[in-house]
Amino acid sequence: NAGVMQNPRHLVRRRGQEARLRCSPMKGHSHVYWYRQLPEEGLKFMVYLQKENIIDESGMPKERFSAEFPKEGPSILRIQQVVRGDSAAYFCASSPGTGGSNYGYTFGSGTRLTVV
Amino acid sequence: RKEVEQDPGPFNVPEGATVAFNCTYSNSASQSFFWYRQDCRKEPKLLMSVYSSGNEDGRFTAQLNRASQYISLLIRDSKLSDSATYLCVVNWGDSSYKLIFGSGTRLLVRP
């Protein structure tokens, strides 16, 4: 049973380009959570999605960032017109239902975005 | 005040030492508490949950003091492989899904 799969592992983008980060949840999980870790900081909640629904995007920057979790396929975190400050590690976790934080999450291996 | 606060360290200890990390959290409504371990440039991995009565897993002991909003992790008989950053993690208030991470305490275990 594969864990949470994220790709790519490393992504380099020039300023102004778009970055698309993918997260495939564990089998049978329909809830996905994205977190961002800036250098030397802890992880920060970005967004919580269920299939075809955004439940809480309170941690998402107001501009340039969007997330989706379609009926079929992985969850996508999209960053438009990237800037150097977007350079970070982006981690995804999943759970089978609500209450996932009661048990802790298992994270994917993350995508390290570098903006040059 | 930070939502979850930890001493960044580093704690530099010899093999076999006992080391303790502390963490405070600001939201008194929080109900779930965890310690995660993060190796350099890797994803955080759940080390253990923290229960009100305190709990132990091998060489690791976690304690929770709700009145003081304080969590601790004790590592006995440190191994070289324990070198990592330890993240204190708390769910946000009564949220069933939002976790708040501390910035981590770095541990270096030397031979």
CSV table of C-alpha atoms in Angstrom, one decimal:
chain,number,residue,atom,x,y,z
A,1,ASN,CA,0.0,0.0,0.0
A,2,ALA,CA,1.9,3.0,-1.3
A,3,GLY,CA,2.0,6.1,1.0
A,4,VAL,CA,1.3,9.6,-0.1
A,5,MET,CA,3.1,10.2,-3.3
A,6,GLN,CA,4.3,13.6,-4.4
A,7,ASN,CA,6.0,14.7,-7.6
A,8,PRO,CA,8.2,16.1,-8.7
A,9,ARG,CA,10.6,15.8,-5.8
A,10,HIS,CA,12.5,18.8,-7.0
A,11,LEU,CA,11.3,21.6,-9.2
A,12,VAL,CA,13.3,24.6,-10.5
A,13,ARG,CA,11.4,27.5,-12.0
A,14,ARG,CA,12.5,30.9,-13.2
A,15,ARG,CA,10.7,34.0,-11.7
A,16,GLY,CA,7.4,34.5,-13.5
A,17,GLN,CA,6.9,30.9,-14.5
A,18,GLU,CA,4.2,28.6,-13.2
A,19,ALA,CA,4.8,25.7,-10.8
A,20,ARG,CA,2.5,22.7,-10.5
A,21,LEU,CA,2.9,20.3,-7.6
A,22,ARG,CA,1.1,17.0,-7.5
A,23,CYS,CA,0.0,14.9,-4.6
A,24,SER,CA,-1.6,11.4,-4.8
A,25,PRO,CA,-3.2,10.5,-1.5
A,26,MET,CA,-2.9,7.0,0.1
A,27,LYS,CA,-5.3,4.5,-1.4
A,28,GLY,CA,-8.8,5.0,0.0
A,29,HIS,CA,-8.1,8.5,1.3
A,30,SER,CA,-10.3,11.3,0.0
A,31,HIS,CA,-9.0,14.2,2.2
A,32,VAL,CA,-5.8,16.0,1.3
A,33,TYR,CA,-3.8,18.7,3.2
A,34,TRP,CA,-1.0,20.9,1.8
A,35,TYR,CA,1.7,22.4,4.1
A,36,ARG,CA,4.6,24.7,3.2
A,37,GLN,CA,7.9,24.8,5.0
A,38,LEU,CA,10.1,27.8,4.4
A,39,PRO,CA,13.8,27.5,5.2
A,40,GLU,CA,14.5,27.2,9.0
A,41,GLU,CA,10.8,27.3,9.8
A,42,GLY,CA,8.1,24.8,10.8
A,43,LEU,CA,5.4,23.6,8.5
A,44,LYS,CA,2.5,26.0,7.8
A,45,PHE,CA,-1.0,24.8,6.9
A,46,MET,CA,-2.1,26.0,3.4
A,47,VAL,CA,-5.2,24.2,2.3
A,48,TYR,CA,-7.5,21.3,3.1
A,49,LEU,CA,-9.4,19.7,0.2
A,50,GLN,CA,-11.8,16.8,-0.3
A,51,LYS,CA,-12.6,15.4,-3.6
A,52,GLU,CA,-13.9,18.3,-5.8
A,53,ASN,CA,-14.2,20.6,-2.8
A,54,ILE,CA,-11.9,23.1,-1.0
A,55,ILE,CA,-12.8,22.9,2.6
A,56,ASP,CA,-10.3,25.4,4.1
A,57,GLU,CA,-7.9,27.6,2.2
A,58,SER,CA,-7.2,30.0,5.0
A,59,GLY,CA,-3.4,29.4,4.8
A,60,MET,CA,-3.1,30.0,1.1
A,61,PRO,CA,-1.6,33.3,-0.1
A,62,LYS,CA,-4.4,35.5,-1.5
A,63,GLU,CA,-2.8,35.7,-5.0
A,64,ARG,CA,-1.1,33.4,-7.4
A,65,PHE,CA,-1.8,30.2,-5.4
A,66,SER,CA,-4.6,27.8,-6.1
A,67,ALA,CA,-5.4,24.1,-5.3
A,68,GLU,CA,-7.7,21.5,-6.6
A,69,PHE,CA,-8.5,17.9,-5.9
A,70,PRO,CA,-10.5,16.6,-8.9
A,71,LYS,CA,-12.7,13.5,-8.9
A,72,GLU,CA,-10.1,11.6,-10.8
A,73,GLY,CA,-6.3,12.1,-10.4
A,74,PRO,CA,-4.0,13.8,-7.9
A,75,SER,CA,-4.4,16.9,-6.0
A,76,ILE,CA,-2.6,19.9,-7.7
A,77,LEU,CA,-1.1,22.9,-6.0
A,78,ARG,CA,-0.5,25.6,-8.6
A,79,ILE,CA,1.6,28.6,-8.1
A,80,GLN,CA,1.4,31.2,-10.9
A,81,GLN,CA,4.1,33.8,-11.6
A,82,VAL,CA,6.5,32.4,-9.0
A,83,VAL,CA,8.8,34.7,-7.0
A,84,ARG,CA,11.9,33.9,-5.0
A,85,GLY,CA,9.9,33.9,-1.8
A,86,ASP,CA,7.9,30.9,-3.0
A,87,SER,CA,11.1,28.8,-2.7
A,88,ALA,CA,10.2,26.2,-0.1
A,89,ALA,CA,9.4,22.6,0.6
A,90,TYR,CA,5.7,21.7,0.0
A,91,PHE,CA,4.3,18.7,1.8
A,92,CYS,CA,1.1,16.9,1.3
A,93,ALA,CA,-0.7,14.6,3.7
A,94,SER,CA,-4.0,12.6,3.4
A,95,SER,CA,-6.6,11.0,5.6
A,96,PRO,CA,-9.6,8.8,4.9
A,97,GLY,CA,-12.1,11.2,6.5
A,98,THR,CA,-12.4,14.1,8.9
A,99,GLY,CA,-10.6,14.1,12.2
A,100,GLY,CA,-7.3,13.3,10.6
A,101,SER,CA,-5.4,15.6,12.9
A,102,ASN,CA,-6.5,13.5,15.9
A,103,TYR,CA,-4.1,10.8,14.9
A,104,GLY,CA,-1.3,12.8,13.2
A,105,TYR,CA,-0.6,12.7,9.5
A,106,THR,CA,1.7,10.8,7.3
A,107,PHE,CA,3.3,13.2,4.9
A,108,GLY,CA,4.6,12.6,1.4
A,109,SER,CA,8.2,13.1,0.7
A,110,GLY,CA,7.5,16.7,-0.5
A,111,THR,CA,8.4,18.9,-3.5
A,112,ARG,CA,11.3,21.2,-3.1
A,113,LEU,CA,10.6,24.3,-5.2
A,114,THR,CA,13.5,26.5,-6.1
A,115,VAL,CA,12.8,29.8,-7.9
A,116,VAL,CA,15.8,31.3,-9.6
B,1,ARG,CA,3.2,34.9,21.1
B,2,LYS,CA,3.9,32.1,18.7
B,3,GLU,CA,1.2,29.4,18.5
B,4,VAL,CA,3.8,26.7,19.2
B,5,GLU,CA,7.1,27.6,20.6
B,6,GLN,CA,10.3,25.5,20.9
B,7,ASP,CA,13.9,26.2,21.7
B,8,PRO,CA,15.7,25.9,18.4
B,9,GLY,CA,18.8,24.4,19.9
B,10,PRO,CA,21.0,22.8,18.8
B,11,PHE,CA,21.4,20.4,21.6
B,12,ASN,CA,24.8,18.7,21.3
B,13,VAL,CA,25.0,15.6,23.5
B,14,PRO,CA,27.2,12.5,23.6
B,15,GLU,CA,25.9,9.1,22.8
B,16,GLY,CA,24.1,7.6,25.8
B,17,ALA,CA,23.0,10.9,27.2
B,18,THR,CA,19.5,11.8,28.2
B,19,VAL,CA,18.1,14.9,26.6
B,20,ALA,CA,14.8,16.7,27.1
B,21,PHE,CA,12.9,19.1,24.8
B,22,ASN,CA,10.2,21.4,25.8
B,23,CYS,CA,7.4,23.1,23.9
B,24,THR,CA,4.6,25.5,24.8
B,25,TYR,CA,1.4,26.1,22.9
B,26,SER,CA,-0.9,29.1,23.0
B,27,ASN,CA,-4.4,27.7,22.2
B,28,SER,CA,-5.9,26.2,25.3
B,29,ALA,CA,-8.6,24.5,23.2
B,30,SER,CA,-6.1,22.3,21.5
B,31,GLN,CA,-6.8,18.6,22.0
B,32,SER,CA,-4.2,16.6,20.0
B,33,PHE,CA,-0.5,16.7,20.5
B,34,PHE,CA,2.4,15.1,18.7
B,35,TRP,CA,6.1,14.9,18.3
B,36,TYR,CA,7.5,14.6,14.8
B,37,ARG,CA,11.0,14.0,13.7
B,38,GLN,CA,12.5,15.6,10.6
B,39,ASP,CA,15.8,14.6,9.1
B,40,CYS,CA,17.6,17.1,6.9
B,41,ARG,CA,15.7,17.7,3.7
B,42,LYS,CA,13.2,15.0,4.4
B,43,GLU,CA,9.5,15.0,5.3
B,44,PRO,CA,8.5,15.1,8.9
B,45,LYS,CA,7.6,11.7,10.4
B,46,LEU,CA,5.3,11.1,13.3
B,47,LEU,CA,7.4,10.0,16.3
B,48,MET,CA,4.6,9.7,18.8
B,49,SER,CA,1.3,11.1,20.0
B,50,VAL,CA,1.3,12.8,23.4
B,51,TYR,CA,-1.4,11.8,25.9
B,52,SER,CA,-2.6,13.5,29.1
B,53,SER,CA,-1.3,10.7,31.2
B,54,GLY,CA,2.1,10.7,29.6
B,55,ASN,CA,3.3,7.9,27.3
B,56,GLU,CA,6.4,6.0,26.6
B,57,ASP,CA,7.7,4.3,23.4
B,58,GLY,CA,11.0,2.6,24.0
B,59,ARG,CA,13.6,5.3,24.8
B,60,PHE,CA,11.1,8.1,24.2
B,61,THR,CA,8.8,9.6,26.8
B,62,ALA,CA,6.3,12.3,26.1
B,63,GLN,CA,4.5,14.4,28.7
B,64,LEU,CA,1.6,16.9,28.5
B,65,ASN,CA,0.7,19.5,31.0
B,66,ARG,CA,-2.6,21.1,30.0
B,67,ALA,CA,-2.7,23.6,32.8
B,68,SER,CA,0.7,25.1,31.7
B,69,GLN,CA,0.1,24.3,28.0
B,70,TYR,CA,3.4,22.6,27.9
B,71,ILE,CA,4.6,19.4,26.2
B,72,SER,CA,7.9,17.6,26.7
B,73,LEU,CA,9.9,14.9,25.0
B,74,LEU,CA,12.6,12.9,26.8
B,75,ILE,CA,15.1,10.8,24.9
B,76,ARG,CA,17.1,8.3,27.0
B,77,ASP,CA,20.3,6.6,25.9
B,78,SER,CA,20.8,8.8,22.9
B,79,LYS,CA,22.0,7.1,19.7
B,80,LEU,CA,23.8,8.7,16.8
B,81,SER,CA,20.7,8.0,14.7
B,82,ASP,CA,18.6,10.2,16.9
B,83,SER,CA,20.3,13.3,15.4
B,84,ALA,CA,17.5,15.2,13.7
B,85,THR,CA,15.1,18.1,14.2
B,86,TYR,CA,12.2,17.4,16.6
B,87,LEU,CA,9.0,19.2,15.8
B,88,CYS,CA,6.3,19.9,18.4
B,89,VAL,CA,2.9,19.7,16.8
B,90,VAL,CA,-0.5,20.7,18.1
B,91,ASN,CA,-3.9,20.7,16.5
B,92,TRP,CA,-5.4,24.2,16.2
B,93,GLY,CA,-8.0,24.7,18.9
B,94,ASP,CA,-10.9,22.4,18.2
B,95,SER,CA,-9.9,21.9,14.6
B,96,SER,CA,-10.2,18.3,13.4
B,97,TYR,CA,-7.6,18.8,10.7
B,98,LYS,CA,-5.4,21.8,11.1
B,99,LEU,CA,-2.0,21.1,12.7
B,100,ILE,CA,0.3,23.8,14.0
B,101,PHE,CA,4.0,23.0,13.8
B,102,GLY,CA,6.8,24.4,16.0
B,103,SER,CA,10.0,25.5,14.2
B,104,GLY,CA,11.8,22.5,15.7
B,105,THR,CA,14.6,21.7,18.1
B,106,ARG,CA,17.7,20.4,16.5
B,107,LEU,CA,19.5,17.5,18.2
B,108,LEU,CA,23.1,16.5,17.5
B,109,VAL,CA,24.3,13.3,19.1
B,110,ARG,CA,28.1,12.9,18.9
B,111,PRO,CA,30.2,9.7,19.3
